[in-house]
Short mmCIF file of N, CA and C in Angstrom, two decimals:
data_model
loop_
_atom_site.label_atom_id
_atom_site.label_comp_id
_atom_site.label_asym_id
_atom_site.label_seq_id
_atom_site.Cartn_x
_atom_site.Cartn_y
_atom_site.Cartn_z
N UNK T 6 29.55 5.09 -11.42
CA UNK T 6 29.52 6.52 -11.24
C UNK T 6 30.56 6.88 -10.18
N UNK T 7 31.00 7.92 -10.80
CA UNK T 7 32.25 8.79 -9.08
C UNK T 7 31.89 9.79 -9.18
N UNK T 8 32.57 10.89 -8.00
CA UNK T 8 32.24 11.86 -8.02
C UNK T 8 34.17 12.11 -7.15
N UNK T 9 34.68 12.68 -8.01
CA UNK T 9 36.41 12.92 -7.81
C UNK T 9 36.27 14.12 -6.49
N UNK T 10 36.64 13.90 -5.44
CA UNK T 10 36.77 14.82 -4.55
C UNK T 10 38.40 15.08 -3.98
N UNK T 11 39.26 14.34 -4.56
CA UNK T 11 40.48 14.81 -4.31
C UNK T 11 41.25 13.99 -2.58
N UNK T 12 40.16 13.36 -2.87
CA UNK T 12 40.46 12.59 -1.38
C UNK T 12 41.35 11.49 -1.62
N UNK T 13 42.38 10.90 -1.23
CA UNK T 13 42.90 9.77 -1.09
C UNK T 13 42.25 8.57 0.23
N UNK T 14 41.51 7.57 -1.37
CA UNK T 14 40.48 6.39 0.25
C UNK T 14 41.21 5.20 -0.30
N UNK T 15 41.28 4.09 1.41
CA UNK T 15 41.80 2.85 0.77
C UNK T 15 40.04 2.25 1.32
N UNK T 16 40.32 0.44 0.72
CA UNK T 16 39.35 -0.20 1.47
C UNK T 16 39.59 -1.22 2.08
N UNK T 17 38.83 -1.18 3.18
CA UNK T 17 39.39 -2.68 4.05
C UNK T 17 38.94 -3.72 3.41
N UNK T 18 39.64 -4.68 4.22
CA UNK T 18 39.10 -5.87 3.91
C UNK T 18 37.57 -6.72 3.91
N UNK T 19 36.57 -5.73 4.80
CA UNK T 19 35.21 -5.50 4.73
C UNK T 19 34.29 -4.58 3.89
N UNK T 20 35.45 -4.30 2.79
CA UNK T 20 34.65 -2.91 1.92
C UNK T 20 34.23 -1.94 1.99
N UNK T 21 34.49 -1.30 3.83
CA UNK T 21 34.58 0.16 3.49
C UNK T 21 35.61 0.82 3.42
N UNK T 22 35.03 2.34 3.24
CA UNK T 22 36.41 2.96 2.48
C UNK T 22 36.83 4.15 3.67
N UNK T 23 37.92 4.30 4.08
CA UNK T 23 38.87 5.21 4.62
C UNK T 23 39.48 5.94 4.34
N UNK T 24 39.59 7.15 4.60
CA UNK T 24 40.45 8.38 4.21
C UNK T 24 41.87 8.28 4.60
N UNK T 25 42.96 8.01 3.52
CA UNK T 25 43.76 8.10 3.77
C UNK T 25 44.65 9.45 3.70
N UNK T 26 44.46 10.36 2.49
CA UNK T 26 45.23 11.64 2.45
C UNK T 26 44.65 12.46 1.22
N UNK T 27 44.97 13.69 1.05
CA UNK T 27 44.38 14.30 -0.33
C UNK T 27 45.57 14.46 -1.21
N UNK T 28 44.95 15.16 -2.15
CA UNK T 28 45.74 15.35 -3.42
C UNK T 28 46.04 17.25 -3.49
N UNK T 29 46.61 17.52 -4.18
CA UNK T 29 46.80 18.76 -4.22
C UNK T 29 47.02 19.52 -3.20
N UNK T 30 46.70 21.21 -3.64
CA UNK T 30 47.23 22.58 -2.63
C UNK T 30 46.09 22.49 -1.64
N UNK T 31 45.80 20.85 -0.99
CA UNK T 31 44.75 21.20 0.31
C UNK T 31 45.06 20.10 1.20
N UNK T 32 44.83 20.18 2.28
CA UNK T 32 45.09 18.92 3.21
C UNK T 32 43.70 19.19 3.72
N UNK T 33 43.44 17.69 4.35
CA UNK T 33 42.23 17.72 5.27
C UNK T 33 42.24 17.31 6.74
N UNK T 34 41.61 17.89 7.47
CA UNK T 34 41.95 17.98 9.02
C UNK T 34 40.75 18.12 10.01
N UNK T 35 40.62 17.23 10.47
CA UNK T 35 39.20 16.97 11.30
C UNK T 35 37.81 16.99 10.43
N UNK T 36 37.95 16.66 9.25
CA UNK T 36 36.91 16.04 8.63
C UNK T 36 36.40 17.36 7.86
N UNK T 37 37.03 18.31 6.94
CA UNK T 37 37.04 19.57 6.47
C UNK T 37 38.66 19.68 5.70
N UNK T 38 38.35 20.14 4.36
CA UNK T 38 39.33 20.36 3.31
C UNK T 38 39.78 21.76 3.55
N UNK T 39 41.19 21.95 3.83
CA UNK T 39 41.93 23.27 4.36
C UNK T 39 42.82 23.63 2.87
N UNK T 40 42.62 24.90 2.26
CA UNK T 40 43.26 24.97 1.34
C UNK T 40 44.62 25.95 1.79
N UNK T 41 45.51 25.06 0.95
CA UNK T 41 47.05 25.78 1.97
C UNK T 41 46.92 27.50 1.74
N UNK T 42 46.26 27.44 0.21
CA UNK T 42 46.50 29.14 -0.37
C UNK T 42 45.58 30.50 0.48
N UNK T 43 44.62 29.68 1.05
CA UNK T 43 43.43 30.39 1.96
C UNK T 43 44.41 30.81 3.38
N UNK T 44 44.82 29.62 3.83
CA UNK T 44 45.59 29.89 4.94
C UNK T 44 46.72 30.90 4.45
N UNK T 45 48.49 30.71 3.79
CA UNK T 45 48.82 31.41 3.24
C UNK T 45 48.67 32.47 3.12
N UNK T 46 47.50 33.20 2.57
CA UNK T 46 47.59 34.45 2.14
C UNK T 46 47.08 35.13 3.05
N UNK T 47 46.17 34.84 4.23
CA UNK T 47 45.86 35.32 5.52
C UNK T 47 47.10 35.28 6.36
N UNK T 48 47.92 34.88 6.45
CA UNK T 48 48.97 34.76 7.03
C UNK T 48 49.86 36.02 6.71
N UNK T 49 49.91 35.68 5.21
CA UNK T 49 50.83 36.78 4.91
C UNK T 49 50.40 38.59 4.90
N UNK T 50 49.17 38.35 5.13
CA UNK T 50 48.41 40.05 5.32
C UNK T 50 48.98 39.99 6.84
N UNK T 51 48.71 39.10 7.81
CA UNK T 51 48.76 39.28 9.41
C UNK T 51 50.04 39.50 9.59
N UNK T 52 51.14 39.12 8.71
CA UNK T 52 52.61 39.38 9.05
C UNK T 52 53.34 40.71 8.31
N UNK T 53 52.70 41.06 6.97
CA UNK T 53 52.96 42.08 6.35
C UNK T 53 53.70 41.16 5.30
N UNK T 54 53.51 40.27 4.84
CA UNK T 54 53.95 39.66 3.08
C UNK T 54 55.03 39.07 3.66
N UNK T 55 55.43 38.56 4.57
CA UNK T 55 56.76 37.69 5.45
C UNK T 55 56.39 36.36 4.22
N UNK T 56 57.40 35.65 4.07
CA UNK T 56 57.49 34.73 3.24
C UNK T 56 56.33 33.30 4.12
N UNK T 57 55.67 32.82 3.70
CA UNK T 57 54.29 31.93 4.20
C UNK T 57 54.55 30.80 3.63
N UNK T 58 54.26 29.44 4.15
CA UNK T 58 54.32 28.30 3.18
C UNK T 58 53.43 27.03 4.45
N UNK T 59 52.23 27.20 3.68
CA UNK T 59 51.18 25.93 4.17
C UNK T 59 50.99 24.79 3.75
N UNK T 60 51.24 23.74 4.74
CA UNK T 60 51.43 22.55 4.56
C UNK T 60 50.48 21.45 5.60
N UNK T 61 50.67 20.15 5.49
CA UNK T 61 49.58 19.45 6.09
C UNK T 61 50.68 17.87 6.79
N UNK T 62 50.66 18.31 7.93
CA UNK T 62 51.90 17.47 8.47
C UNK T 62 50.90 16.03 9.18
N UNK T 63 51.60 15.24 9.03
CA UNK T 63 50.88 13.42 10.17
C UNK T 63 50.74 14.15 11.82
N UNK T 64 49.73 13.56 12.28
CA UNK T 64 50.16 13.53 13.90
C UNK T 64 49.99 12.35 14.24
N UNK T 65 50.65 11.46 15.13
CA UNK T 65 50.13 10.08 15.41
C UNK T 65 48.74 9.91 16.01
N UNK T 66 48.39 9.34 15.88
CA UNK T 66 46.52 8.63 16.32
C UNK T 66 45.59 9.61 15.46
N UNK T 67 45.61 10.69 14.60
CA UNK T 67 45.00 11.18 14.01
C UNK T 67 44.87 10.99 12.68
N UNK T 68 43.53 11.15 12.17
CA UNK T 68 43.03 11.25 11.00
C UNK T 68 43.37 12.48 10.17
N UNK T 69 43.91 11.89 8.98
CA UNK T 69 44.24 13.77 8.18
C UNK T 69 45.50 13.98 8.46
N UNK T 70 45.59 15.28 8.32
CA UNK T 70 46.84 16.01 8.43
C UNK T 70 46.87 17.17 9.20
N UNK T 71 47.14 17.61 10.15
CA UNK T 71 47.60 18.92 10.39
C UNK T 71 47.96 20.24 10.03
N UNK T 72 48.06 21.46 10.04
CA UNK T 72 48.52 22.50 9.49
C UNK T 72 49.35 22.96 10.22
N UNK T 73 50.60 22.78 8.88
CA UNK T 73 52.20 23.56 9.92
C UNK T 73 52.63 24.53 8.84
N UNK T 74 52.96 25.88 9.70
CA UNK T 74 52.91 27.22 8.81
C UNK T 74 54.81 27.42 8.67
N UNK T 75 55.12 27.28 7.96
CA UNK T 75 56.67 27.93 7.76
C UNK T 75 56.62 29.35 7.64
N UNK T 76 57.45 30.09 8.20
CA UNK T 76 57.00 31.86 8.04
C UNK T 76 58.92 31.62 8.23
N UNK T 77 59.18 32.43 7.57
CA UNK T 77 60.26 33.17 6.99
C UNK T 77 60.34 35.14 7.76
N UNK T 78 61.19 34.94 9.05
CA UNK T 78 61.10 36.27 9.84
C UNK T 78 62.51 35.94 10.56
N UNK T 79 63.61 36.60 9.79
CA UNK T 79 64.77 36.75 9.80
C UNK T 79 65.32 37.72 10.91
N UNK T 80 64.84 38.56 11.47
CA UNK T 80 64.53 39.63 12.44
C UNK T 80 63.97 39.33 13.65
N UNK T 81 63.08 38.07 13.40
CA UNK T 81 62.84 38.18 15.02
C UNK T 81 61.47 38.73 15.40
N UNK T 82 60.83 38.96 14.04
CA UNK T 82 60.35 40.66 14.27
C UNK T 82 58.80 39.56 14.22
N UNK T 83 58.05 38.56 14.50
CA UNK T 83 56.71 38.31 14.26
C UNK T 83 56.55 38.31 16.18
N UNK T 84 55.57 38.58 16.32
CA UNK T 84 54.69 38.31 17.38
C UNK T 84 53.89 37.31 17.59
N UNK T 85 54.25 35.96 18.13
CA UNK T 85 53.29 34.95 18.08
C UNK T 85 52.18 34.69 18.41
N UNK T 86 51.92 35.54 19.61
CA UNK T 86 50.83 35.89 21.12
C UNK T 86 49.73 37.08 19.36
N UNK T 87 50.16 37.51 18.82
CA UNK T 87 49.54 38.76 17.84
C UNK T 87 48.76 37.91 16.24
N UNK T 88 49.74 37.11 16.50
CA UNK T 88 49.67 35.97 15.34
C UNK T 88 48.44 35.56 15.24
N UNK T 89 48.44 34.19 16.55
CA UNK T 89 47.92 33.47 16.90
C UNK T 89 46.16 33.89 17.06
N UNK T 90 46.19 35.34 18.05
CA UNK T 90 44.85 35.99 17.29
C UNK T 90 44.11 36.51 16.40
N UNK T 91 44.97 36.95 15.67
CA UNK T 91 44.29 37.34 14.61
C UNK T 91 43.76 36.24 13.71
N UNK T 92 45.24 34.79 13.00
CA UNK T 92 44.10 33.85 13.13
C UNK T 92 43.22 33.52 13.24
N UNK T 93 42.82 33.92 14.89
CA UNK T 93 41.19 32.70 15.51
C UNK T 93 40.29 34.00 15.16
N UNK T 94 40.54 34.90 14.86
CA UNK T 94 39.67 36.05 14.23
C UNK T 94 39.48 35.69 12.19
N UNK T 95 40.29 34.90 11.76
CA UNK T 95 40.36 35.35 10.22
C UNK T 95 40.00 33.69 10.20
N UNK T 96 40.50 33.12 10.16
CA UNK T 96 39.89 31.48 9.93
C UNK T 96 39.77 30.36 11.30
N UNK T 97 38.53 29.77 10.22
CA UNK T 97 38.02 28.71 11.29
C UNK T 97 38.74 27.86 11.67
N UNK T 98 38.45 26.83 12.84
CA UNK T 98 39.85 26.28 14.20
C UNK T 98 39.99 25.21 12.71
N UNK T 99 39.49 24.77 12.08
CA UNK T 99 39.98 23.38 11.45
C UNK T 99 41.25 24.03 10.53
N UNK T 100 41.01 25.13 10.08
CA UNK T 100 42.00 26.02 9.01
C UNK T 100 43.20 26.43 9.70
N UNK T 101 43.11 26.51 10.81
CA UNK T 101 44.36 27.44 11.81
C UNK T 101 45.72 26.26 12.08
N UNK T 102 46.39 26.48 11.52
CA UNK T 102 48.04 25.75 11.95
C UNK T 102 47.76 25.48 13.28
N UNK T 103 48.13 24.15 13.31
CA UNK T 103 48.60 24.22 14.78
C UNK T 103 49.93 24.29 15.26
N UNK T 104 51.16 23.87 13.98
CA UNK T 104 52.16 24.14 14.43
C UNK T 104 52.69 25.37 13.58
N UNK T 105 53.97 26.19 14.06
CA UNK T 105 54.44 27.31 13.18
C UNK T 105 55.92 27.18 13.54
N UNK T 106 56.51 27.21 12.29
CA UNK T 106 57.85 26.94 11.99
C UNK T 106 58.47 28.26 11.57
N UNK T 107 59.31 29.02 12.77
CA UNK T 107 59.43 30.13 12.68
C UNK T 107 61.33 30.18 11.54
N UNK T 108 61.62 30.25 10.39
CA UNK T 108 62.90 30.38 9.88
C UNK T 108 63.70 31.40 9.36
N UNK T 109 64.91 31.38 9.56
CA UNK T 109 65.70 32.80 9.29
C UNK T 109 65.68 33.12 7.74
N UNK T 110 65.30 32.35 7.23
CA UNK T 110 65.62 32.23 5.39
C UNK T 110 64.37 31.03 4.55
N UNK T 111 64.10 31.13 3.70
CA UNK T 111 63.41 30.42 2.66
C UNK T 111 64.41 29.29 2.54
N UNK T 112 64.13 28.08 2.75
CA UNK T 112 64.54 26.84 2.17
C UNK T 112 64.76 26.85 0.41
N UNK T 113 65.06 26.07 -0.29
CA UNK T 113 65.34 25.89 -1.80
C UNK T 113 63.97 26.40 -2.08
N UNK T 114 63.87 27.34 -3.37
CA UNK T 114 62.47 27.61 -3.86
C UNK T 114 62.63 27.56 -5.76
N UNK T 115 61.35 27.08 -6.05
CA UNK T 115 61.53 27.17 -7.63
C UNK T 115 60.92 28.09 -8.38
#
């Protein structure tokens, strides 16, 4: 029997199993599945539709992945200090980027 949760597990050499990474539009981060599109689209209401792109980056000694927000604000024009609260007002700390990648332009898009 399985039960598919989208998790990537290896097993040691003692047979248990470890979380190594997920699959799909979610990363997991302190033991809770963060969906990039949840984050994303809260993002993009708090900025006014600024171009958003959620992702789930390594940190060393940690389990999971991280959340690093690419925002697309060519102007200059986001408020980070404005950001950053509304955030801890709209999603929970495991959901909230910790890093934000502020860029003048969208990278290659398809």
């Amino acid at each position: 029997m399985a039960f598919l949760t989208g998790d990537v597990l290896v097993m040691d050499e003692y047979g248990y199993m470890h979380f190594r990474d997920r699959t799909g539009d979610t990363f997991r981060w302190r033991g809770e599945n963060v969906s990039t599109f949840e984050v994303e689209t809260t993002i993009s209401k708090i900025i006014k539709l600024n171009d958003a792109v959620v992702y789930g980056v390594e940190v060393p000694g940690s389990e999971g992945r991280a959340g690093m927000a690419a925002i697309v604000d060519p102007n200059d024009q986001i408020n980070l200090t404005e950001l950053c609260m509304a955030l801890q007002k709209s999603l929970p700390s495991y959901s909230r980027p910790l890093f934000i990648r502020l860029m003048r332009q969208a990278a290659d898009t398809t």
